[in-house]
mmCIF file of C-alpha atoms in Angstrom:
data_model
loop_
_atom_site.group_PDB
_atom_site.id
_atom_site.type_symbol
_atom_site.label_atom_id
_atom_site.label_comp_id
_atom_site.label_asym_id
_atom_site.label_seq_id
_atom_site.Cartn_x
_atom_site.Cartn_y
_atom_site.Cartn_z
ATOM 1 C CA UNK A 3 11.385 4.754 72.395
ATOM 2 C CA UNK A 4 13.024 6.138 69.048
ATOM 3 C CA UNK A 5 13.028 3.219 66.214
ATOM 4 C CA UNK A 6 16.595 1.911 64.692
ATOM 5 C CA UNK A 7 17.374 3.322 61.085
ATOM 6 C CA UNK A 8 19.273 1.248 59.382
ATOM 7 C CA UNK A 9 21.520 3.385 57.175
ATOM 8 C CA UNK A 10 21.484 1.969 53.547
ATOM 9 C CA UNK A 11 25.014 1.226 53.181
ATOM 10 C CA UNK A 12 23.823 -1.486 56.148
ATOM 11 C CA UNK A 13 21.072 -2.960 54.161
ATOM 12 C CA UNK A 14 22.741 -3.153 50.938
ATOM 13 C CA UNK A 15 25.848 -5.277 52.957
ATOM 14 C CA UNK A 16 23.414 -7.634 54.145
ATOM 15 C CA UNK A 17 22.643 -8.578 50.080
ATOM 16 C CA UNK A 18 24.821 -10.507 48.432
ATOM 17 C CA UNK A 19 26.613 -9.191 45.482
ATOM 18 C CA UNK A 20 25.406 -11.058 43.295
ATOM 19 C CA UNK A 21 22.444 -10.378 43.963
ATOM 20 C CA UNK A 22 22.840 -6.796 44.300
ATOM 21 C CA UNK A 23 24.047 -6.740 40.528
ATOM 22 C CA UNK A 24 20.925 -8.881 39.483
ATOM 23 C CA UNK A 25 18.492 -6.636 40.554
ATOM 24 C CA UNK A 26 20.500 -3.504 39.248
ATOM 25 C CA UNK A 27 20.156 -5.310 35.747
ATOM 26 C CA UNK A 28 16.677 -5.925 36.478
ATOM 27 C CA UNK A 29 15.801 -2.189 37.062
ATOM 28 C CA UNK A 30 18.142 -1.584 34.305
ATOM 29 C CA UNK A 31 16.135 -3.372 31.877
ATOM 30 C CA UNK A 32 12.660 -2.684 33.093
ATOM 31 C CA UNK A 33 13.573 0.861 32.653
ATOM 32 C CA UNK A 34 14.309 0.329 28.840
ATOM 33 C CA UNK A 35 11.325 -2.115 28.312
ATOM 34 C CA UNK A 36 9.027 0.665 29.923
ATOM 35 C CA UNK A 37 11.125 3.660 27.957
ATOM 36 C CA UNK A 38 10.775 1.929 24.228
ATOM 37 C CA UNK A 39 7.071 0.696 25.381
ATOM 38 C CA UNK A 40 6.106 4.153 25.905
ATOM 39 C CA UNK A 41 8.417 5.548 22.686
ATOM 40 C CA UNK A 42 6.426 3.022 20.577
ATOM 41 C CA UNK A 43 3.037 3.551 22.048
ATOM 42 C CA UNK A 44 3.348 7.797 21.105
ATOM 43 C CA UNK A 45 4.472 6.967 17.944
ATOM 44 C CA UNK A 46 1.275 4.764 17.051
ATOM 45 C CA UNK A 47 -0.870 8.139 19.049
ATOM 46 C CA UNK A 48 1.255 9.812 16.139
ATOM 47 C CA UNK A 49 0.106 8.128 13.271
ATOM 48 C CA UNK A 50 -3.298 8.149 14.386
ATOM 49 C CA UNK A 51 -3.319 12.181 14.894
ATOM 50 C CA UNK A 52 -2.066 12.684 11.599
ATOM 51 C CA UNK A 53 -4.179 9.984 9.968
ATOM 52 C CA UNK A 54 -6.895 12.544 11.403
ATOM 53 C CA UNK A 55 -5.293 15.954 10.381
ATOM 54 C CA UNK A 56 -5.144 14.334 6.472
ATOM 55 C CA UNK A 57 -8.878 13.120 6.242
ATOM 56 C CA UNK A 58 -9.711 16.379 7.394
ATOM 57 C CA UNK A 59 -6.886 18.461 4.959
ATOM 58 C CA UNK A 60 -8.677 20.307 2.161
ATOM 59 C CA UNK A 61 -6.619 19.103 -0.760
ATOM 60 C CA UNK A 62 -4.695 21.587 -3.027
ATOM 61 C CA UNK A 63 -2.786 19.335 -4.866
ATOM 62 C CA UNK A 64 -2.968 19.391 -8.458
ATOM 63 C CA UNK A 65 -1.255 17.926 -11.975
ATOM 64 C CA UNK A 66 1.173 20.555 -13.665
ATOM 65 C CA UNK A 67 0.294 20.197 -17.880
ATOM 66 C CA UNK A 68 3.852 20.679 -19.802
ATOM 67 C CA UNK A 69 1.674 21.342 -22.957
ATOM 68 C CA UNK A 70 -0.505 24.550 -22.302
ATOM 69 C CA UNK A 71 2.061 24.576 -18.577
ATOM 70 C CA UNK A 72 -1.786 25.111 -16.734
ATOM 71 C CA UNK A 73 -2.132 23.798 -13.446
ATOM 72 C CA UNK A 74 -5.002 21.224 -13.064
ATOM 73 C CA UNK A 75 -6.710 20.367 -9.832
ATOM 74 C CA UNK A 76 -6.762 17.327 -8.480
ATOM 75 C CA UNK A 77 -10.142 15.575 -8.730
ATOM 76 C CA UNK A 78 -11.541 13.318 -5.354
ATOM 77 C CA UNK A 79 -11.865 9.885 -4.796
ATOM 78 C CA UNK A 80 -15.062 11.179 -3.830
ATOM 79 C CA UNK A 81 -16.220 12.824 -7.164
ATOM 80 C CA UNK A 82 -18.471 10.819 -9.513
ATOM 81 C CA UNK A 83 -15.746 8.982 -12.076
ATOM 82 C CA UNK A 84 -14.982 10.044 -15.094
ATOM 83 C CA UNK A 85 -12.795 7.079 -16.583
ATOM 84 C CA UNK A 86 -13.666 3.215 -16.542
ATOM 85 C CA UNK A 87 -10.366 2.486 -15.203
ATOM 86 C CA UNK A 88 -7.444 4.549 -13.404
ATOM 87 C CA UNK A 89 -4.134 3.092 -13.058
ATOM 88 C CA UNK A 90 -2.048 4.156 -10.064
ATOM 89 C CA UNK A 91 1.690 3.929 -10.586
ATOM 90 C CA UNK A 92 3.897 4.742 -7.546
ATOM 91 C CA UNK A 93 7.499 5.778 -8.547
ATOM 92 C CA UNK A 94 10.996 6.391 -7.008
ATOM 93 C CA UNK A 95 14.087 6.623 -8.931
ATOM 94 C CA UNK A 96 12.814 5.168 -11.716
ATOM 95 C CA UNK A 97 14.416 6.632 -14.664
ATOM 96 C CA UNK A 98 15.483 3.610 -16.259
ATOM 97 C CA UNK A 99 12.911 0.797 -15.600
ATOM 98 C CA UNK A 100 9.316 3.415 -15.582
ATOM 99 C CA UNK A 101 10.419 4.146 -20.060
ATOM 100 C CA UNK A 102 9.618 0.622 -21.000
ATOM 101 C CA UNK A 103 6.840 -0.592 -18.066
ATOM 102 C CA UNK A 104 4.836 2.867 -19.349
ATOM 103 C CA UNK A 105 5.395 1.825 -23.210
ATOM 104 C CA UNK A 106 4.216 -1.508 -22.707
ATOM 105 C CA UNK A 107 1.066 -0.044 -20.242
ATOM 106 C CA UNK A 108 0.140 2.929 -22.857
ATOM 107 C CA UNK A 109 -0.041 0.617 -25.727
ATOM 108 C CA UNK A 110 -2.124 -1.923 -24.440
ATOM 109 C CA UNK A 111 -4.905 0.172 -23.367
ATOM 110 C CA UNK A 112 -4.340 2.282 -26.748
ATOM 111 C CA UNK A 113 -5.307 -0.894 -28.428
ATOM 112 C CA UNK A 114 -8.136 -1.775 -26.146
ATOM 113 C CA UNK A 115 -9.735 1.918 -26.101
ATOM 114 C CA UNK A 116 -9.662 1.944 -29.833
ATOM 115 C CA UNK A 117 -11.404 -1.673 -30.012
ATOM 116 C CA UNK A 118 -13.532 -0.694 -27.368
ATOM 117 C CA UNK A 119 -15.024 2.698 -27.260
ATOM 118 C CA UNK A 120 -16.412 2.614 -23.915
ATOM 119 C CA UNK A 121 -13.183 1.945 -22.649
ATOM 120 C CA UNK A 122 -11.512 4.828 -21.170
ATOM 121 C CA UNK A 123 -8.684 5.130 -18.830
ATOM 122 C CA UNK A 124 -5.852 7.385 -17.223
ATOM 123 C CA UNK A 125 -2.434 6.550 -15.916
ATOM 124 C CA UNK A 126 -1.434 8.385 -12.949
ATOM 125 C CA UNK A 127 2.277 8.203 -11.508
ATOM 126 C CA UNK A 128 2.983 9.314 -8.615
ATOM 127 C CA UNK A 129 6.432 10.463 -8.243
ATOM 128 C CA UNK A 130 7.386 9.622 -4.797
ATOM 129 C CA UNK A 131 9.875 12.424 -4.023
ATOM 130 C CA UNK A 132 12.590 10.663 -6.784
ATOM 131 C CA UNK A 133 16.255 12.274 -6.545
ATOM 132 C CA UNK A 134 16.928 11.160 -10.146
ATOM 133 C CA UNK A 135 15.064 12.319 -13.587
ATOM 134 C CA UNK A 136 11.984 9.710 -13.465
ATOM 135 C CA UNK A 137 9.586 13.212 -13.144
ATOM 136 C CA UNK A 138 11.120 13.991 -16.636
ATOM 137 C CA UNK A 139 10.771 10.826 -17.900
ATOM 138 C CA UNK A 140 7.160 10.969 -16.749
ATOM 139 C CA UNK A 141 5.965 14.450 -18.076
ATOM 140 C CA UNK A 142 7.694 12.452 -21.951
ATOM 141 C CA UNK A 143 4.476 10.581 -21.430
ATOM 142 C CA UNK A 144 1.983 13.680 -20.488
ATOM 143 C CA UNK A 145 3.570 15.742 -23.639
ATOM 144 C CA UNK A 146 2.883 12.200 -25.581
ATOM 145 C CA UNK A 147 -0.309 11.147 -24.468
ATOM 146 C CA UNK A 148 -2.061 14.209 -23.132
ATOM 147 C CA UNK A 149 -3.254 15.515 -19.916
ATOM 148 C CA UNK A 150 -6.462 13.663 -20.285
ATOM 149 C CA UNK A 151 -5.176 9.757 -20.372
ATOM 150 C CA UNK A 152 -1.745 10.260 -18.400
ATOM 151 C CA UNK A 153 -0.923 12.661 -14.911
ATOM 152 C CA UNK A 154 2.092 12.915 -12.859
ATOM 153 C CA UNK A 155 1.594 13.786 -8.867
ATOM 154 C CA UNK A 156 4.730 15.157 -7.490
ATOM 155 C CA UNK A 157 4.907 14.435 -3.450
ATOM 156 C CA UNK A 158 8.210 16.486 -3.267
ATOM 157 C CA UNK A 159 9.500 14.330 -0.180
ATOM 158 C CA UNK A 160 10.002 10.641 -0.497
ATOM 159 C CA UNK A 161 7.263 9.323 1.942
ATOM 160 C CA UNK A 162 6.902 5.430 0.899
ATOM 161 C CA UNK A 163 5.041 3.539 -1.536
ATOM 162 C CA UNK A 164 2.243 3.408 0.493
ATOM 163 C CA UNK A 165 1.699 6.800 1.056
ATOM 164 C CA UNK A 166 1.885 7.309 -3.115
ATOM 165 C CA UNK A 167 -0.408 4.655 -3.555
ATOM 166 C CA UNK A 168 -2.802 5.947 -1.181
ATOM 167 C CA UNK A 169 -2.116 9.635 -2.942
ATOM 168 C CA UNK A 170 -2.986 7.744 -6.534
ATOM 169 C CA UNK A 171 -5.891 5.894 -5.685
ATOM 170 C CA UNK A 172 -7.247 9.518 -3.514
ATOM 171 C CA UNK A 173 -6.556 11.486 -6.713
ATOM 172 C CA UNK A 174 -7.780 8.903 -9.424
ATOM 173 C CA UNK A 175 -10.873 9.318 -11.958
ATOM 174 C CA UNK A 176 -11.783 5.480 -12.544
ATOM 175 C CA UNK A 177 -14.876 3.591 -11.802
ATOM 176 C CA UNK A 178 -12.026 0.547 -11.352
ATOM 177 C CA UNK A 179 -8.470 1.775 -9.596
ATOM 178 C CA UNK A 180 -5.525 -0.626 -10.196
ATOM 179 C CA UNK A 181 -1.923 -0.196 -8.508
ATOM 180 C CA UNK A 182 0.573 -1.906 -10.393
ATOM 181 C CA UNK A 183 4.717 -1.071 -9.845
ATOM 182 C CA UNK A 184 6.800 0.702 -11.737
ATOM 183 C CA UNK A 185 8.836 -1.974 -13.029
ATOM 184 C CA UNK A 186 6.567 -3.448 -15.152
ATOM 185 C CA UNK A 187 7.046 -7.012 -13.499
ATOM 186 C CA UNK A 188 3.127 -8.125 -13.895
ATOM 187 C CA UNK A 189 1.872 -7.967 -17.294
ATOM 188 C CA UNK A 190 -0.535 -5.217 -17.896
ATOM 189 C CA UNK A 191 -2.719 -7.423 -19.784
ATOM 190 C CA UNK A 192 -3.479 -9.508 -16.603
ATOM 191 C CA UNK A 193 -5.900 -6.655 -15.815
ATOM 192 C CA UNK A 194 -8.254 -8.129 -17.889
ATOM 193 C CA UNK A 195 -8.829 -11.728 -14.961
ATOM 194 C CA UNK A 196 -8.867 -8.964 -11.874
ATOM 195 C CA UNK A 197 -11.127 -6.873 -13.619
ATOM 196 C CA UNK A 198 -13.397 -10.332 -14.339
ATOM 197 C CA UNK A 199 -13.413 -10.941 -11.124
ATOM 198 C CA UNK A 200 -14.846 -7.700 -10.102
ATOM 199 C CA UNK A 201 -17.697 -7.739 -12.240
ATOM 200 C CA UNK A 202 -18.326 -11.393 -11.039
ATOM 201 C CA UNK A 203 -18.380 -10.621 -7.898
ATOM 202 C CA UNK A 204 -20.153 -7.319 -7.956
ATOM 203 C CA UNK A 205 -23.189 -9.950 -10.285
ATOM 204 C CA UNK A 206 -22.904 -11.598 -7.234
ATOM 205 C CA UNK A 207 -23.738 -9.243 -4.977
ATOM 206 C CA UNK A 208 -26.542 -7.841 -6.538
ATOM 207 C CA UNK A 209 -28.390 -11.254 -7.417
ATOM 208 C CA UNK A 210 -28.127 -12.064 -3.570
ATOM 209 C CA UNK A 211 -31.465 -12.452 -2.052
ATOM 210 C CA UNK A 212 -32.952 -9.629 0.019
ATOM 211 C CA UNK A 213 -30.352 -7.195 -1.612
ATOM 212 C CA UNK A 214 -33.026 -3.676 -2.246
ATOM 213 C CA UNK A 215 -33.787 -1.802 -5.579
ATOM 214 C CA UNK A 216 -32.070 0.629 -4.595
ATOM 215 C CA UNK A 217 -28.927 -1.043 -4.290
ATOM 216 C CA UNK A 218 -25.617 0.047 -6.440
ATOM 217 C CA UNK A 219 -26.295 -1.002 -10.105
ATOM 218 C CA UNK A 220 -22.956 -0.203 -11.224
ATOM 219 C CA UNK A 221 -20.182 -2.499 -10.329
ATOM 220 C CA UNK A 222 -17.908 0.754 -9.027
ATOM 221 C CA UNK A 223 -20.899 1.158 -6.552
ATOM 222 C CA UNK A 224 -20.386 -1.916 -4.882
ATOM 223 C CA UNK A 225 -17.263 -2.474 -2.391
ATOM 224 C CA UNK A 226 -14.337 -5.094 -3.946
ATOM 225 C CA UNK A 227 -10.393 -5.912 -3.757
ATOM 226 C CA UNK A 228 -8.816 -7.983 -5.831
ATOM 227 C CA UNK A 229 -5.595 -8.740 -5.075
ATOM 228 C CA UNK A 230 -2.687 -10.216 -7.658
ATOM 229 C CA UNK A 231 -1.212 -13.455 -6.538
ATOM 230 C CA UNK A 232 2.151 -15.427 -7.180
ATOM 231 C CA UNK A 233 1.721 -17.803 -5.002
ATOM 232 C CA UNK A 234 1.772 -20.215 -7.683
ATOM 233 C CA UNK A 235 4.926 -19.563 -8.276
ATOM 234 C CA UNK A 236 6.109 -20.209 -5.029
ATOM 235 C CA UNK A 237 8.137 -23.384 -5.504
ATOM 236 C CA UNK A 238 9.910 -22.210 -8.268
ATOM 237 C CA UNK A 239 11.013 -18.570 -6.223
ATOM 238 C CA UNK A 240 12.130 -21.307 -3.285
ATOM 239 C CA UNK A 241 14.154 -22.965 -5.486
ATOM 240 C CA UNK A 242 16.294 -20.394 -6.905
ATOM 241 C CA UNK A 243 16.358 -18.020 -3.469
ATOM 242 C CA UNK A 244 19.209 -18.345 -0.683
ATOM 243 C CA UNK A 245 18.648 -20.403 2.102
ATOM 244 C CA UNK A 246 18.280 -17.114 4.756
ATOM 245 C CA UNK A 247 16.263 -15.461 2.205
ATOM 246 C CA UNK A 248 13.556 -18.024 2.079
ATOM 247 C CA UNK A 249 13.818 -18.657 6.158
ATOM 248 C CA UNK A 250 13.405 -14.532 6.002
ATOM 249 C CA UNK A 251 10.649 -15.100 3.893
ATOM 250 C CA UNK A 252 8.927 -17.883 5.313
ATOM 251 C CA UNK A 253 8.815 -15.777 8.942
ATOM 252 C CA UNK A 254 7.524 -12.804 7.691
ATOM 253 C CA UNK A 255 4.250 -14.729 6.025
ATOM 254 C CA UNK A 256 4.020 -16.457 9.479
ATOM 255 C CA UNK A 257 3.677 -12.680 10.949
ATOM 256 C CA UNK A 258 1.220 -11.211 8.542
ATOM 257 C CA UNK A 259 -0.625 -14.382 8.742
ATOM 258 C CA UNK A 260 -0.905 -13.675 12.604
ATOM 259 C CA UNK A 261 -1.579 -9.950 12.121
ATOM 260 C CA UNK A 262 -4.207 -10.179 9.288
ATOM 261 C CA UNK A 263 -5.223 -13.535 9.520
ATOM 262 C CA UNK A 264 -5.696 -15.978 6.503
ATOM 263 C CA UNK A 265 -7.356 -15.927 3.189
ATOM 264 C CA UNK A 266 -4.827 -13.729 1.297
ATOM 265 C CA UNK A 267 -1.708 -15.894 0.625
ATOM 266 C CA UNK A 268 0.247 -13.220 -1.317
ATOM 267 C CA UNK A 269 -0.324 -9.648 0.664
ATOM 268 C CA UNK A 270 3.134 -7.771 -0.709
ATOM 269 C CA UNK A 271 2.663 -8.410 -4.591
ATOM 270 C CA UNK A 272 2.408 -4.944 -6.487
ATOM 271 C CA UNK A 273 -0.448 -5.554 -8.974
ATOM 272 C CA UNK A 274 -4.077 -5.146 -7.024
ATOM 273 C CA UNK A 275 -7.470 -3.661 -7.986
ATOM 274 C CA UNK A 276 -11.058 -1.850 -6.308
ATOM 275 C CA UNK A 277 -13.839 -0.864 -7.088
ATOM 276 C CA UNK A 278 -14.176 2.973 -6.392
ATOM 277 C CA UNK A 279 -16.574 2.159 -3.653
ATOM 278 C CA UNK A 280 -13.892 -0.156 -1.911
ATOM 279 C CA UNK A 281 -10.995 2.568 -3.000
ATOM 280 C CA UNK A 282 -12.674 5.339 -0.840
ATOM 281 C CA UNK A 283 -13.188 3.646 2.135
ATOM 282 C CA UNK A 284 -9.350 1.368 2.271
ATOM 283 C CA UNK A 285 -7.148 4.689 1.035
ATOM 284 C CA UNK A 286 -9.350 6.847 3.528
ATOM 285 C CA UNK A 287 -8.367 4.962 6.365
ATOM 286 C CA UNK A 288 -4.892 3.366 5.768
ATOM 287 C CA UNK A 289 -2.201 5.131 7.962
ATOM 288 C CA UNK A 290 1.115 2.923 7.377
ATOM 289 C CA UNK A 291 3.113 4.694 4.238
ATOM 290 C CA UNK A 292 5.713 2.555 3.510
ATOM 291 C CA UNK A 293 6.028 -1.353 3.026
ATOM 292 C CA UNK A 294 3.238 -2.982 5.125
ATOM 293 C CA UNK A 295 0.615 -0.948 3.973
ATOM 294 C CA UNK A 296 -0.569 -4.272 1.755
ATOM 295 C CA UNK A 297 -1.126 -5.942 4.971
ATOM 296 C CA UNK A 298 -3.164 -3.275 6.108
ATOM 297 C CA UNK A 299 -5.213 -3.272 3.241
ATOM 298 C CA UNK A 300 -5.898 -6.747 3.993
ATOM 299 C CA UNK A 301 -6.678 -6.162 7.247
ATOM 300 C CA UNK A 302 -9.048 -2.977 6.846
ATOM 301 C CA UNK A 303 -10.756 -5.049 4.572
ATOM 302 C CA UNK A 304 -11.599 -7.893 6.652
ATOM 303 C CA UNK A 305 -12.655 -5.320 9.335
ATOM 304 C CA UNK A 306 -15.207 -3.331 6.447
ATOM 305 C CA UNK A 307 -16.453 -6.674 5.081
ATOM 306 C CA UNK A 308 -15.139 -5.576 1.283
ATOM 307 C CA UNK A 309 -14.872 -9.039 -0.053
ATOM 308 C CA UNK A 310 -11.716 -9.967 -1.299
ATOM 309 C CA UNK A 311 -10.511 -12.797 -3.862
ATOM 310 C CA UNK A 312 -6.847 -13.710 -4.822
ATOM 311 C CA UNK A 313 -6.152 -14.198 -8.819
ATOM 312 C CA UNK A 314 -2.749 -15.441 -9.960
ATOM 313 C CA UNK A 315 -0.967 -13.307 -12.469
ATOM 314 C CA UNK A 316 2.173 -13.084 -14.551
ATOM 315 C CA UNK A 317 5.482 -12.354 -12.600
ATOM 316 C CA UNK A 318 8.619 -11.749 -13.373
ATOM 317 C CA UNK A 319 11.861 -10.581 -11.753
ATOM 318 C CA UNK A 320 13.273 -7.275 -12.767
ATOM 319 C CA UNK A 321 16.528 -5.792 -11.742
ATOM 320 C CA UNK A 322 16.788 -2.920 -9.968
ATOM 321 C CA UNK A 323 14.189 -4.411 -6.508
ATOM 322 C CA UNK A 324 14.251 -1.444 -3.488
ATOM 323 C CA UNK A 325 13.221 -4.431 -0.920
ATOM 324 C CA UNK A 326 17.214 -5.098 1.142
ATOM 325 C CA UNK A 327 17.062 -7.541 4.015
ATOM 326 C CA UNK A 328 16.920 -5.033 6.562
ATOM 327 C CA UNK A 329 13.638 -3.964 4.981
ATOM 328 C CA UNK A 330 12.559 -7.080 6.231
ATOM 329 C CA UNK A 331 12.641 -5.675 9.987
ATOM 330 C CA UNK A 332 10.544 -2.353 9.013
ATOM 331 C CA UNK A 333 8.032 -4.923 7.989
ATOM 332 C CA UNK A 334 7.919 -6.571 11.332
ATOM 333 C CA UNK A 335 7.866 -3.086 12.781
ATOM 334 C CA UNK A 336 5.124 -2.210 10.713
ATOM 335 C CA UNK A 337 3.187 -5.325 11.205
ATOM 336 C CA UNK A 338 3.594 -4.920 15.001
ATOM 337 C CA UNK A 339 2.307 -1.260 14.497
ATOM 338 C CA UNK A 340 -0.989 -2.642 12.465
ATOM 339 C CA UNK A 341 -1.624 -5.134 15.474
ATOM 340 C CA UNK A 342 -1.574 -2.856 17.938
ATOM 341 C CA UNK A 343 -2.472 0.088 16.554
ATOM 342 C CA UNK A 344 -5.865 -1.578 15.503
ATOM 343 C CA UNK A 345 -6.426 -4.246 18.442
ATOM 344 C CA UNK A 346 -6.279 -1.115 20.753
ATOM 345 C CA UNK A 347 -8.237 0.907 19.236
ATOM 346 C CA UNK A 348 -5.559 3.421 19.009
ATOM 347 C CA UNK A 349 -6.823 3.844 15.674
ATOM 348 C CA UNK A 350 -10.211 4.256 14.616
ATOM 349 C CA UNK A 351 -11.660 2.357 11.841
ATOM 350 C CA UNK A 352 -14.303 4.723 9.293
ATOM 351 C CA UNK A 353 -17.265 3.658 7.479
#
């Protein structure tokens, strides 16, 4: 006995149309959920392999000297320091607001190295691949101040703020590394309560029963982050903001507050400081490069068990802000990209 085929022209009469067209959508959108799934899940396998091709890169970067025009290598987070403190300045088109935030930066620690005369320090920009003359501006302040106290790191390509942070704080001579934005909107002198917080907690540390001799005596030996706040100021920014603005806002902490969890309230401001210790193993094994990479710094740390403490500081608006409301959705992106990149174990945490 030969079995009936039922030609498919048959079987697709006996479904309704309706029907038909529901499960073409269906397929439809399966098809795209499992296309961008797969599209997102090789570019997190991206990040990761080139995470791994840059820890293992042997550096040739190095600081150009417009006074003898000698090119000067690039020292290692991983070299003993040389300075008590390095401050990391990321940069892009910054021409008009780096001249006065650099001033104001220089002078202070000017006044506190000749007061103090332990106190020694470098400022390193990092020009983030700027299209307008902030290099120039930059190298005014090498010819000014020397070589020795101020560097500029060129990255060529603009690559994100992260990624010139991370460059900084890899490149940086300090015992004590501080990132603080170009723009000059936290008071340098604020410094001063994140840097007593280090040395409290790093006291801390090593009057903690059953912590060995041999344990770091120097408070760049011993792992901290801590992290500018303006939360306090919170009310006031809610206040004077649009309505979508502060909904956008209010979201986004609701998402880094389910990505890194809580204890940080104020992840994105611009003004943050580590030990040396706690610099070489966060800017060793942060991948994201462009606005999250706070978040992930919160998260890494959390994940090392670098303790962490949250000091309010000074903060002002100034003109000329990069963040637009679409920036808003790279965040999520990004934020996404920590959780999964990290709950996965798609990338590898080093200690």
């Amino acid at each position: 006995m030969v079995a009936a085929v039922w030609p498919l022209s048959a079987v697709a009469g006996l479904i309704p149309g309706s029907l038909s067209l529901t499960l073409l959508i269906a397929t439809l959108v399966s098809i795209l959920v499992l296309g961008a799934a797969a599209v997102f899940f090789e570019h997190i396998r991206k990040i990761g392999c080139m995470h791994s091709l840059e820890r293992s890169a042997i550096s040739n970067a190095f600081f150009e000297d417009p006074n003898s025009l000698n090119k000067v290598p690039c020292p290692s987070i991983f070299d003993p320091p040389e300075k008590y403190i390095s401050l990391i300045v990321p940069a892009y088109n910054e021409e008009h607001r780096l001249p006065e935030a650099l001033t104001e930066t220089l002078n202070y620690l000017k006044q506190r190295s000749a007061a103090d005369k332990s106190f020694s320090y470098e400022v390193l920009i990092v020009d983030d691949g700027s299209t307008d003359q902030t290099s120039k501006v930059a190298f005014k302040f090498v010819k000014q101040h020397k070589i020795g106290n101020v560097r500029v790191l060129l990255l060529g390509r603009n690559h994100g703020k992260g990624e010139a942070v991370r460059k900084g704080m890899l490149h940086s001579r300090g015992e004590l590394l501080l990132m603080l934005d170009a723009d000059g909107a936290t008071k340098v002198t604020d410094l001063e309560k994140l840097e007593a917080q280090v040395h409290a907690l790093a006291q801390k540390v090593k009057s903690t029963p059953g912590t060995s001799s041999s344990s770091p005596q120097k408070a760049s030996d011993v792992e901290i982050a801590v992290f500018g706040s303006r939360a306090h100021l919170e009310k006031q920014a809610l206040a004077t903001r649009k309505w979508y603005r502060n909904f956008l806002m209010k979201g986004f902490h609701l998402v880094v507050l389910l990505t890194a969890g809580p204890g940080i309230r104020d992840t994105q401001c611009g003004f943050k400081m580590f030990t040396r210790a706690a610099a070489r193993k966060l800017f060793t094994n942060i991948r994201l490069k462009r606005w999250c990479f706070d978040v992930e710094l919160v998260y890494l740390c959390k994940h090392l068990r670098i303790p962490m403490v949250e000091v309010s500081v000074y903060w002002t608006e100034i003109p000329g802000s990069k963040v637009r409301m679409t920036s808003i959705m790279h965040m999520v992106f990004e934020l996404l990209l920590i959780k999964v990149g990290y709950g996965l174990g798609i990338w590898k945490i080093y200690t």
